[in-house]
PDB file of C-alpha atoms and ligand atoms in Angstrom:
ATOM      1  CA  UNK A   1     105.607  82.785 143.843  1.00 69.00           C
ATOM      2  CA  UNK A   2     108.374  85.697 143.417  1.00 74.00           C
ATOM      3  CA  UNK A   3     108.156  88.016 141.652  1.00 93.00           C
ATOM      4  CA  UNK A   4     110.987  89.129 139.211  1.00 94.00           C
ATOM      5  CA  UNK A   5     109.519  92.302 137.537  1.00 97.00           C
ATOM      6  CA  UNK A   6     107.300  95.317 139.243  1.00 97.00           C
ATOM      7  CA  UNK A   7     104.693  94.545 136.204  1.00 98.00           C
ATOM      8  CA  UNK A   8     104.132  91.084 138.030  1.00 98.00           C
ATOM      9  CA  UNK A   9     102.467  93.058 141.228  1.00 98.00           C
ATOM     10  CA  UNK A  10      98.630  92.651 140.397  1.00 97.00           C
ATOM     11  CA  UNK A  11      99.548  88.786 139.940  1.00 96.00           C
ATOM     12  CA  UNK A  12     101.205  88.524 143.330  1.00 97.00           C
ATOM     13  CA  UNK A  13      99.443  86.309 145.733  1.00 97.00           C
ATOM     14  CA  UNK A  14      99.937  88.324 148.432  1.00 98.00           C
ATOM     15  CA  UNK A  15     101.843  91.714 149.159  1.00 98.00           C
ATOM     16  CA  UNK A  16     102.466  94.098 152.244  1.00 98.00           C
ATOM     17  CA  UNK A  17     102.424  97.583 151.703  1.00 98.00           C
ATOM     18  CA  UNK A  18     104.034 100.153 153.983  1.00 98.00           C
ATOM     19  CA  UNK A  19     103.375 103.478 154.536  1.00 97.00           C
ATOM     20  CA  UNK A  20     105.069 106.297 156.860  1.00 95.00           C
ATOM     21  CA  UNK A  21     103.569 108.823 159.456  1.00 94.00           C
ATOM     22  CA  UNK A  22     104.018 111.895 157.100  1.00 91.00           C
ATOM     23  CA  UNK A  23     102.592 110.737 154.086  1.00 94.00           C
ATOM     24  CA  UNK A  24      99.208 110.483 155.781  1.00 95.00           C
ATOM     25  CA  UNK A  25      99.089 112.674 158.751  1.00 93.00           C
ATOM     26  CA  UNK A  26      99.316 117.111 159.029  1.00 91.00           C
ATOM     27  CA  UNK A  27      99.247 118.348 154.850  1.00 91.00           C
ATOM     28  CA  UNK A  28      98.770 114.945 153.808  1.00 93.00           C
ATOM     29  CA  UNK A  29      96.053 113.483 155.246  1.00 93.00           C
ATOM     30  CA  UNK A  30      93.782 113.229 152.698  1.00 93.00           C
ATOM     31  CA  UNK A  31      96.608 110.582 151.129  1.00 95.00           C
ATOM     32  CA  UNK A  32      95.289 108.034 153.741  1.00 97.00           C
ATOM     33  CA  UNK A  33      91.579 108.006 151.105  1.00 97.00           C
ATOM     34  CA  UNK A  34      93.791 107.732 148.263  1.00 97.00           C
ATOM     35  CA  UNK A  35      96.044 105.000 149.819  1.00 98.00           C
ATOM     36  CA  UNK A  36      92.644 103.231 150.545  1.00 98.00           C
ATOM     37  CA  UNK A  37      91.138 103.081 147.022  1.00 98.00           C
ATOM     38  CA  UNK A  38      94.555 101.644 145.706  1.00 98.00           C
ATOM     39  CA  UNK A  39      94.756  99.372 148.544  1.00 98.00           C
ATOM     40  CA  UNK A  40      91.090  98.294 147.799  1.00 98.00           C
ATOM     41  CA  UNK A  41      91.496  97.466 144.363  1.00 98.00           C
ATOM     42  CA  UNK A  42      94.357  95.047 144.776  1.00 98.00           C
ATOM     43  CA  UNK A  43      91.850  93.642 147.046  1.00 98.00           C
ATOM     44  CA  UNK A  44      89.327  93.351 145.212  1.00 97.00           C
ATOM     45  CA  UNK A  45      91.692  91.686 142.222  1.00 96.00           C
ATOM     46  CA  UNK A  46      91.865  88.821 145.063  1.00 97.00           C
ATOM     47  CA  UNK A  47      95.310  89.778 146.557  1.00 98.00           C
ATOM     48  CA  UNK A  48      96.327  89.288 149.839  1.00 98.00           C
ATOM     49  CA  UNK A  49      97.118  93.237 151.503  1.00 98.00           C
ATOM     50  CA  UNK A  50      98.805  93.686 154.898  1.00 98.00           C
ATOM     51  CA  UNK A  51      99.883  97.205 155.689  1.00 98.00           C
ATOM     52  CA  UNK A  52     102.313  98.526 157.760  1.00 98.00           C
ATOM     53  CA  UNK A  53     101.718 101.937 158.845  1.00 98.00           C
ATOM     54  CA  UNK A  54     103.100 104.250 161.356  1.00 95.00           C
ATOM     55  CA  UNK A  55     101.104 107.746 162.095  1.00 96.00           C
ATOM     56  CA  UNK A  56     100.018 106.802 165.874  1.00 96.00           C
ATOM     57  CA  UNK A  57     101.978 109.390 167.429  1.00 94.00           C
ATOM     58  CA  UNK A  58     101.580 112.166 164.447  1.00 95.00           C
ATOM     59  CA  UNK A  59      98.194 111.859 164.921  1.00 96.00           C
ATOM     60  CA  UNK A  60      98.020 111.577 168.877  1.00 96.00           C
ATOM     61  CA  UNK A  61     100.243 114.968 168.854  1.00 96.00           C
ATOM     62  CA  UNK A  62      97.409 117.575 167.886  1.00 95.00           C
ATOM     63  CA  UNK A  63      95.159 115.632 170.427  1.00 96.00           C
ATOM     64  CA  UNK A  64      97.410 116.272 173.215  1.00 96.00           C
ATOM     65  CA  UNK A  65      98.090 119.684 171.915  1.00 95.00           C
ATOM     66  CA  UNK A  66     101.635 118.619 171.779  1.00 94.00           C
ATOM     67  CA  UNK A  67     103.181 120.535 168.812  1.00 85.00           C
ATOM     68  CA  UNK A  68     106.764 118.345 167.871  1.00 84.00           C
ATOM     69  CA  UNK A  69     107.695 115.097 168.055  1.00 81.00           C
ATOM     70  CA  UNK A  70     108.392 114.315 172.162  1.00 86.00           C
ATOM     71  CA  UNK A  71     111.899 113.584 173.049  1.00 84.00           C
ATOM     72  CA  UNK A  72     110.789 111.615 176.193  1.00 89.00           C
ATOM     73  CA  UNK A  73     109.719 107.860 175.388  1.00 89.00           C
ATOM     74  CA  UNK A  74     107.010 107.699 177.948  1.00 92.00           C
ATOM     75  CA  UNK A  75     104.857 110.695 175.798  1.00 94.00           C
ATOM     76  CA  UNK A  76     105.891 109.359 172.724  1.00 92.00           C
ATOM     77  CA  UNK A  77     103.939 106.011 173.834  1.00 93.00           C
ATOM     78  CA  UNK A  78     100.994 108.370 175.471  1.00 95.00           C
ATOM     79  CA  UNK A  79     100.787 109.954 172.182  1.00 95.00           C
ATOM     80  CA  UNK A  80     101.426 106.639 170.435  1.00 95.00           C
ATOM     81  CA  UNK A  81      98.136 105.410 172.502  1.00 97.00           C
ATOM     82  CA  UNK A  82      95.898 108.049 171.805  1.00 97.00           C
ATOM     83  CA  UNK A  83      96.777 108.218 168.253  1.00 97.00           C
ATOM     84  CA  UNK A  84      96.922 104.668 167.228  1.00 98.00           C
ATOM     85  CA  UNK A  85      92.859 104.465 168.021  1.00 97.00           C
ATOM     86  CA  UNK A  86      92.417 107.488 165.872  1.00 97.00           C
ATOM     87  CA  UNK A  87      94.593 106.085 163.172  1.00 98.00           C
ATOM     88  CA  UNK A  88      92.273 103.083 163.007  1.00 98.00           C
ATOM     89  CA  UNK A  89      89.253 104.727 162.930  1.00 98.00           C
ATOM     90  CA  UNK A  90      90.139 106.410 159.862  1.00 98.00           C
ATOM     91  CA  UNK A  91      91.338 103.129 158.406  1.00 98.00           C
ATOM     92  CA  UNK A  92      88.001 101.591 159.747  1.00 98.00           C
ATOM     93  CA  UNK A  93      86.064 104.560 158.111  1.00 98.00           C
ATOM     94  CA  UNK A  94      87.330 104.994 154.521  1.00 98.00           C
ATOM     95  CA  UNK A  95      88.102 100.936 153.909  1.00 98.00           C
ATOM     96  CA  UNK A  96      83.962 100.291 154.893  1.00 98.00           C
ATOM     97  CA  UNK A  97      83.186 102.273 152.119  1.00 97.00           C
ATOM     98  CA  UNK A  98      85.009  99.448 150.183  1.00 98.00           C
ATOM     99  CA  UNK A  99      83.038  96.923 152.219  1.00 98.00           C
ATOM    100  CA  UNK A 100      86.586  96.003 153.800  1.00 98.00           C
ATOM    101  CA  UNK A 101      87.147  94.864 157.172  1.00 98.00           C
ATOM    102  CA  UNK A 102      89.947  95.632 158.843  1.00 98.00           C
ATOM    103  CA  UNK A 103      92.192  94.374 162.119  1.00 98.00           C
ATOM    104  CA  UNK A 104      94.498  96.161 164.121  1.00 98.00           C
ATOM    105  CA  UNK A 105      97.769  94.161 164.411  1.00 97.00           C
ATOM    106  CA  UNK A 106     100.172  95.495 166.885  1.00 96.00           C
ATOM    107  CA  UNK A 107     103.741  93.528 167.257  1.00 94.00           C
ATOM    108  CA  UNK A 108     106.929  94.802 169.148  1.00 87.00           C
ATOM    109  CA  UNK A 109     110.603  93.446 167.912  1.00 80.00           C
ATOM    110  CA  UNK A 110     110.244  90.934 170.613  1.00 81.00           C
ATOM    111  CA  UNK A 111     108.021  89.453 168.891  1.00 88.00           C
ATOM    112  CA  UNK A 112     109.794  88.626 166.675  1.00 89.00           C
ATOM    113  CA  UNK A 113     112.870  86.948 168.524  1.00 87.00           C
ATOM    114  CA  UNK A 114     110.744  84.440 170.277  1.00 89.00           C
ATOM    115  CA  UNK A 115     109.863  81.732 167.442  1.00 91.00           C
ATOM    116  CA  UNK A 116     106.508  80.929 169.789  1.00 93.00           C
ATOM    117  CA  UNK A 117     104.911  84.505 169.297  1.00 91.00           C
ATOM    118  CA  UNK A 118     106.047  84.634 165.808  1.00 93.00           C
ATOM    119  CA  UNK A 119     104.471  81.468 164.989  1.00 94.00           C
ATOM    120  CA  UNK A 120     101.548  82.848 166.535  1.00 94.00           C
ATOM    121  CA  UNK A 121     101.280  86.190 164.799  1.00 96.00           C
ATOM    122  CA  UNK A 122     102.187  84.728 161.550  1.00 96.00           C
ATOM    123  CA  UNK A 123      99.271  82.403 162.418  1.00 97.00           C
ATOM    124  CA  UNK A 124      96.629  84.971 163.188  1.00 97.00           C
ATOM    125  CA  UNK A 125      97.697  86.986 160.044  1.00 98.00           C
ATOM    126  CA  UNK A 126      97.372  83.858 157.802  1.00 98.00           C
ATOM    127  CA  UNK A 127      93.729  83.313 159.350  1.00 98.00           C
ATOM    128  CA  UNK A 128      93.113  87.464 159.240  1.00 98.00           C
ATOM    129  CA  UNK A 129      93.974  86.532 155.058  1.00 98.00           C
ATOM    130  CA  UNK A 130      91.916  83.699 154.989  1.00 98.00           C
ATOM    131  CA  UNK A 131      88.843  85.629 156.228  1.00 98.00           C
ATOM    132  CA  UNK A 132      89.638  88.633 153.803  1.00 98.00           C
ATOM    133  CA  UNK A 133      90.388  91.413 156.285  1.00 98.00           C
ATOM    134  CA  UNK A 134      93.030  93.505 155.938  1.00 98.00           C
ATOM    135  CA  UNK A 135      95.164  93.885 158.500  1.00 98.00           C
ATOM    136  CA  UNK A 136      96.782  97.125 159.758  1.00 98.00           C
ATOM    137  CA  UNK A 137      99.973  96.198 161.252  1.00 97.00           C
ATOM    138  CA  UNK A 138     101.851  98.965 164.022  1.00 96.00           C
ATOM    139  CA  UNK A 139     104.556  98.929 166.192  1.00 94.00           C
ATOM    140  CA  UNK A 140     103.282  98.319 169.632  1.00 93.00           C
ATOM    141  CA  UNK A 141     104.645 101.875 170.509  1.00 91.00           C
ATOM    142  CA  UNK A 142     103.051 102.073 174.262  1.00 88.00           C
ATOM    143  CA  UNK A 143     104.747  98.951 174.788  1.00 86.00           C
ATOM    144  CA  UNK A 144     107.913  99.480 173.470  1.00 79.00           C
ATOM    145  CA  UNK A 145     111.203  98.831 175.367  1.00 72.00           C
ATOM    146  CA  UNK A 146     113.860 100.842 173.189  1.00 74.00           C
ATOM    147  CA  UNK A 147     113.104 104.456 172.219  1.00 71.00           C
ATOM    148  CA  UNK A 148     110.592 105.033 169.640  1.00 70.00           C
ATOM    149  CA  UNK A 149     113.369 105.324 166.358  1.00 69.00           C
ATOM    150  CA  UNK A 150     112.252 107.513 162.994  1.00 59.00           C
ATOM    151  CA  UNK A 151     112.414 104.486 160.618  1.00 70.00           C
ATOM    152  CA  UNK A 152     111.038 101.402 162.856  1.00 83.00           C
ATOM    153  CA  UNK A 153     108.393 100.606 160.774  1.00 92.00           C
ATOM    154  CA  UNK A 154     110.626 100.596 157.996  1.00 94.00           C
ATOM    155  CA  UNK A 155     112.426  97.369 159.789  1.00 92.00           C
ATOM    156  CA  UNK A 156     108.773  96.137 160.863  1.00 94.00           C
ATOM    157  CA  UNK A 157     107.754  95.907 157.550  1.00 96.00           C
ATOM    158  CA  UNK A 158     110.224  94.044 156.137  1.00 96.00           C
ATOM    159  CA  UNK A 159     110.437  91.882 159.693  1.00 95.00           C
ATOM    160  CA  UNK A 160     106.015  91.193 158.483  1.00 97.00           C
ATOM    161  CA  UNK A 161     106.912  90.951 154.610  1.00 97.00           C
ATOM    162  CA  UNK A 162     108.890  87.915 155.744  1.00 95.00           C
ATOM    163  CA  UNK A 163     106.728  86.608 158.348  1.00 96.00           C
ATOM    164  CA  UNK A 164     103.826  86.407 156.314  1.00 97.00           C
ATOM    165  CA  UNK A 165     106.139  85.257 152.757  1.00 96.00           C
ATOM    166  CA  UNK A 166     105.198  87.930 150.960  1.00 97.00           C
ATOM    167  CA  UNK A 167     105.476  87.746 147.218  1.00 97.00           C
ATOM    168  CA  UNK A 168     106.698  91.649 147.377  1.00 98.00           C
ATOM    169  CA  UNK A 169     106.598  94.422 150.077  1.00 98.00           C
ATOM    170  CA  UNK A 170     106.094  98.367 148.367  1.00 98.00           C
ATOM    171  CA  UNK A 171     107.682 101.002 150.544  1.00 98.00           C
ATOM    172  CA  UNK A 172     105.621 104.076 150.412  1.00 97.00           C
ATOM    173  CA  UNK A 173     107.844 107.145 151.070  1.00 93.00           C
ATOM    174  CA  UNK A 174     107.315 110.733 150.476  1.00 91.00           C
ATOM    175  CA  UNK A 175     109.992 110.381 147.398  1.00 93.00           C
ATOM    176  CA  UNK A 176     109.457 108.752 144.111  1.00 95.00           C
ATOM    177  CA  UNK A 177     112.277 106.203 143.848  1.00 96.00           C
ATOM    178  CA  UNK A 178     115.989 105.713 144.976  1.00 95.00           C
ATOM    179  CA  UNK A 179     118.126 108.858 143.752  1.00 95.00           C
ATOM    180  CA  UNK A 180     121.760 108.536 143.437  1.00 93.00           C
ATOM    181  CA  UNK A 181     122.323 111.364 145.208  1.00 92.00           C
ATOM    182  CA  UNK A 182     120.044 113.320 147.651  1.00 89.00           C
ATOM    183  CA  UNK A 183     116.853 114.335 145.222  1.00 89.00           C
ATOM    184  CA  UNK A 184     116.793 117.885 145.844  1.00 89.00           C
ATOM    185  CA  UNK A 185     120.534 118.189 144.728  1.00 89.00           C
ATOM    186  CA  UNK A 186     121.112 119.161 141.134  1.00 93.00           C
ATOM    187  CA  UNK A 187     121.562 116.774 138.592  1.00 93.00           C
ATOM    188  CA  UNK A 188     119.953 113.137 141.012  1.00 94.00           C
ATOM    189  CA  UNK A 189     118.693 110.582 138.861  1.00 95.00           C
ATOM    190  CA  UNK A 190     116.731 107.688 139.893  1.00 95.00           C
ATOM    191  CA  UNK A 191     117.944 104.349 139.675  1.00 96.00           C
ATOM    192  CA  UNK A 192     114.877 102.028 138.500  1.00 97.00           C
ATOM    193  CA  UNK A 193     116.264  98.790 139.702  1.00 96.00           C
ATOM    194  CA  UNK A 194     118.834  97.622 141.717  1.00 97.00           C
ATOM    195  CA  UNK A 195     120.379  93.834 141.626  1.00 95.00           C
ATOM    196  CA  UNK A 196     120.328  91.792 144.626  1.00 94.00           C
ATOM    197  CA  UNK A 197     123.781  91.530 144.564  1.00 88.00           C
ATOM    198  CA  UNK A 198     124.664  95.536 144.076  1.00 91.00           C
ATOM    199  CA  UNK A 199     126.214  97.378 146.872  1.00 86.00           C
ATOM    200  CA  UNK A 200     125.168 100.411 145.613  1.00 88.00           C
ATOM    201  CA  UNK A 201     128.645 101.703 146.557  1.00 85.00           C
ATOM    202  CA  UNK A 202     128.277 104.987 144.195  1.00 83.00           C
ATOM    203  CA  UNK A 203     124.814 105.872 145.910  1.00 88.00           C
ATOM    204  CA  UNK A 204     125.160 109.205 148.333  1.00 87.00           C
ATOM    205  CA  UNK A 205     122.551 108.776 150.770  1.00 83.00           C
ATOM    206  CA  UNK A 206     121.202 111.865 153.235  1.00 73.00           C
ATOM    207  CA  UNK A 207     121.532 111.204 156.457  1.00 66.00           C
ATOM    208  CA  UNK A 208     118.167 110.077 158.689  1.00 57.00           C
ATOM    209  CA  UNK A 209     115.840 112.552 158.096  1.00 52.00           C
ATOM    210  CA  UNK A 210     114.265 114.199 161.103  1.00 48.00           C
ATOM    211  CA  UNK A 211     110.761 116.337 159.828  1.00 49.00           C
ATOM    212  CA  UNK A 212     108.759 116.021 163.604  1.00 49.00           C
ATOM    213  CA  UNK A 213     106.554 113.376 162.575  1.00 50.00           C
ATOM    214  CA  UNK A 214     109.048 110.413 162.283  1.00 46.00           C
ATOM    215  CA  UNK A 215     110.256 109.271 159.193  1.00 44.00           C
ATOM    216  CA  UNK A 216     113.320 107.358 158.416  1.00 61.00           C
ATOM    217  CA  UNK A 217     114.227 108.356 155.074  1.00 78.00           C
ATOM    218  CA  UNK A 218     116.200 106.164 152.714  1.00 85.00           C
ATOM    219  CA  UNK A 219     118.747 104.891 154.578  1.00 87.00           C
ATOM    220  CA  UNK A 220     116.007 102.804 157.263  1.00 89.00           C
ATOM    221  CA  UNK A 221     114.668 102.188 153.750  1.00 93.00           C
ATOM    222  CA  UNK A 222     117.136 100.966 152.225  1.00 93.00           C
ATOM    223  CA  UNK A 223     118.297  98.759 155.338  1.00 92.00           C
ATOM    224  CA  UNK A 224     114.751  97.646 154.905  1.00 94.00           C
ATOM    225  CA  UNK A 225     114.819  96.762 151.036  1.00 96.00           C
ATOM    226  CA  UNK A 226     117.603  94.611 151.966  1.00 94.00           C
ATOM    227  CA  UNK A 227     116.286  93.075 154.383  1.00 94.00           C
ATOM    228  CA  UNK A 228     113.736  91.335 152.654  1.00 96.00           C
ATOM    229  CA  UNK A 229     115.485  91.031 149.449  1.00 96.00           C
ATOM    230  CA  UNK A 230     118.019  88.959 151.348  1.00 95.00           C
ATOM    231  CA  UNK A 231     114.688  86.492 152.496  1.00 95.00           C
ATOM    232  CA  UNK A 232     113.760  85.950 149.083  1.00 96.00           C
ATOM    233  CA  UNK A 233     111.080  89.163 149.091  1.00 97.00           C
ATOM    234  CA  UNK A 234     111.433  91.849 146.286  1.00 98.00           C
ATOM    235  CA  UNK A 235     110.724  95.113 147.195  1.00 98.00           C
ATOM    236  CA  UNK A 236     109.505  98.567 144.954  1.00 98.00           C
ATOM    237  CA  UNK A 237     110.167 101.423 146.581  1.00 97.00           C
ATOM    238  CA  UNK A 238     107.993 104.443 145.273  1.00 97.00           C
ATOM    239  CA  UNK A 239     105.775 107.474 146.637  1.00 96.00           C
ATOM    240  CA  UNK A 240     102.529 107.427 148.192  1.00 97.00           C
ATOM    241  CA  UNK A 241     101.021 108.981 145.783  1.00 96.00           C
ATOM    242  CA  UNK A 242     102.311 106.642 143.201  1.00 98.00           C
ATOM    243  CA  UNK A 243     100.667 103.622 145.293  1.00 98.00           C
ATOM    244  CA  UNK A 244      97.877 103.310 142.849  1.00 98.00           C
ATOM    245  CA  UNK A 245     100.332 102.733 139.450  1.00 98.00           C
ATOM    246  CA  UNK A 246     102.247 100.871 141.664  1.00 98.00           C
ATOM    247  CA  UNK A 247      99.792  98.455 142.684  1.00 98.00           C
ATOM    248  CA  UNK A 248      98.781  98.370 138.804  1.00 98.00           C
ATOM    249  CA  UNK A 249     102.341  97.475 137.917  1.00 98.00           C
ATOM    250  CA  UNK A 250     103.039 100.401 136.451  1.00 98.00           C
ATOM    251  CA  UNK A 251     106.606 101.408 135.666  1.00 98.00           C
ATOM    252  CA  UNK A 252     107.274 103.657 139.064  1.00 98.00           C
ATOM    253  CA  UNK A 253     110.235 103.771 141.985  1.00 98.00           C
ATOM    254  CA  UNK A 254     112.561 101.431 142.185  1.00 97.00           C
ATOM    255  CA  UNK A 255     112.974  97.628 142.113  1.00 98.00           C
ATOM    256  CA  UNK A 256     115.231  95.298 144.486  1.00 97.00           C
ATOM    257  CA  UNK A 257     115.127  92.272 142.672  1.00 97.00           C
ATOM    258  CA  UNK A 258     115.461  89.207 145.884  1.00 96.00           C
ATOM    259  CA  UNK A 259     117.658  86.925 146.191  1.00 93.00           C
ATOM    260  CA  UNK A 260     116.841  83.597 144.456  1.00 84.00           C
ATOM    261  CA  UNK A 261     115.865  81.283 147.431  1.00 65.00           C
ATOM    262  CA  UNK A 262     112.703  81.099 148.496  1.00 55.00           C
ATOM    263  CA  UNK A 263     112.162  82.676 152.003  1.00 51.00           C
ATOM    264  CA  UNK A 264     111.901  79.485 154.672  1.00 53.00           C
ATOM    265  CA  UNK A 265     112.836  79.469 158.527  1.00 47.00           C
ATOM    266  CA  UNK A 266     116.028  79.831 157.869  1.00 42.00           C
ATOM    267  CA  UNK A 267     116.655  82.825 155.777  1.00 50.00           C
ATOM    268  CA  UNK A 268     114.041  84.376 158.485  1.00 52.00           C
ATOM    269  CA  UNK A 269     116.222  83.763 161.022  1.00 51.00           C
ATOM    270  CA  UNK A 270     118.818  85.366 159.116  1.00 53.00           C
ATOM    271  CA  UNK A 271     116.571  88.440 158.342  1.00 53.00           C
ATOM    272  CA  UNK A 272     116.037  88.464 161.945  1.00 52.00           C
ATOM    273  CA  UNK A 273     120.119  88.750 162.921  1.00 49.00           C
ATOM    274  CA  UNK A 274     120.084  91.442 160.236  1.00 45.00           C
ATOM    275  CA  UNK A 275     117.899  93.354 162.166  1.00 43.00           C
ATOM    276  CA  UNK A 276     119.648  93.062 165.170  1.00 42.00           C
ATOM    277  CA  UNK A 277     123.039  94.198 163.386  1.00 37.00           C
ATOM    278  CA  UNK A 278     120.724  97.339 162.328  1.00 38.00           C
ATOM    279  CA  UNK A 279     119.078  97.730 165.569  1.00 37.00           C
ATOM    280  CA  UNK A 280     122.649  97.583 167.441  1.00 35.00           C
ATOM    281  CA  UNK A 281     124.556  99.654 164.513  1.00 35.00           C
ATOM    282  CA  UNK A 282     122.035 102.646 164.901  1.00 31.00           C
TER     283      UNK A 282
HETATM  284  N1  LIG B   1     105.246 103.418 165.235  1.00 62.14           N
HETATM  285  C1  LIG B   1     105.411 104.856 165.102  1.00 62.14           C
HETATM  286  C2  LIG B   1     104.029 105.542 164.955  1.00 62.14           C
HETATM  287  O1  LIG B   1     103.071 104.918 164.586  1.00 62.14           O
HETATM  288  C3  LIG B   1     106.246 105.250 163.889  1.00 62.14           C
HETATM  289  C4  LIG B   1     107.620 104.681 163.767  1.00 62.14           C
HETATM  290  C5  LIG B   1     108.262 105.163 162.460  1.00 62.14           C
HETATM  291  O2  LIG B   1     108.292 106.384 162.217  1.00 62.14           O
HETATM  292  O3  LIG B   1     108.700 104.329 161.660  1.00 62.14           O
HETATM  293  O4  LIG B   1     103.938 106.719 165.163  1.00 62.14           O
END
């Protein structure tokens, strides 16, 4: 099913939802409960929820008593290992109060280039769905080969949302929706929905945003969006603390209608060389 409008969400069949490391981590933690509930009701309306989210190394930091973001990878993926437990346990802990099971999914990009462990993480998802757990997807951080970027999971969860054939993927950012121009700058207005084809040639993006917890800001967003848009996978792009509306199909963020063909093998191996380009470009 695809969806054409962000009022078709609470119909979709099934939807992955992705959320970064500073909406739920330091200040914001208390989002992760309110992330949850939103998360819980879609369940509970029958659809299929996978969620991305990153916050293994945020929340590893403190533990460590490491106070910024390490510029070595081998304590990013210490802190990425202590954390990502942590991170679950929370998960685990506010989604029981739901009566929701969860799974901890963890894939690297590798993953994703060889079609045999694809098949077989797309396969294990699909039975996760089946069973009605919810997974929690991650990078595999501690095994990562390439340094730990701000905006992976961005890339991952577009890379899942077309794995699985989602019927939409919601980024979850710390912004409301798309701006023209930077938000904070005078005068930025958002643009509610942007057409498959648009270039968005008049849209003045800020640079990748570095705030010591790792996010990638709109451009890994926006690389993201298109990523799955190009497979077939619309994509709303809103807050965290709009998820709830959002999930209700309320009129928040910002919609990339897809493309009209329906995801299959082939557009995801053309997602796929997309992500290379990015991977390469960056
Ligand atoms: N996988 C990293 C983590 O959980 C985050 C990567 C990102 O910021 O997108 O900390």
């Amino acid at each position: 099913m695809s969806l054409t409008t962000r009022s078709e969400i609470p119909a979709a069949r099934r939807i992955v939802v992705k959320i970064g490391s500073s909406s739920i981590t330091g200040d914001r933690e208390h989002q992760l409960g309110h992330l949850v509930s939103a998360l819980a009701s879609a369940h509970e309306r029958g659809t299929e929820v996978v969620l991305v989210s990153s916050g293994a190394i945020a929340t590893g930091l403190p533990l460590l008593n490491l106070d910024g973001r390490p510029d070595d990878l081998a304590t990013s993926q210490a802190a990425a290992a202590v954390g990502q437990g942590r991170l679950m346990y929370r998960y685990e802990s506010a989604l029981d109060a739901f009566g929701i099971v969860t799974a901890q999914v963890l894939l690297t990009a590798n993953d994703f280039e060889e079609r045999g462990h694809r098949r077989h993480a797309q396969e294990a998802i699909d039975r996760l769905l089946d069973l009605r757990v919810l997974p929690i997807v991650n990078e595999n951080d501690t095994v990562a080969t390439h340094e730990i970027k701000f905006g992976d999971n961005d890339r991952l969860a577009a890379l899942v949302a077309v794995l699985v054939r989602a019927d939409a993927l919601v980024l979850l950012s710390d912004v409301d929706a798309l701006y023209d121009r930077p938000p904070e700058r005078a005068g930025a207005q958002p643009i509610r929905e942007v057409a498959f084809d648009d270039d968005l040639a008049g849209v003045e993006v800020a640079p990748v945003a570095v705030n010591g917890v790792g996010t990638g800001g709109a451009v890994t967003k926006l690389a993201s969006a298109r990523l799955a848009a190009e497979a077939g996978i619309p994509v709303l792009l809103t807050s965290a603390e709009q998820v709830g509306l959002a999930l209700r199909g309320a009129d928040v963020g910002t919609w990339f209608h897809a493309a009209e063909a329906a995801p299959d093998e082939l557009t995801t191996t053309g997602a796929l060389q997309t992500i290379e380009v990015f991977t390469h470009e960056s």
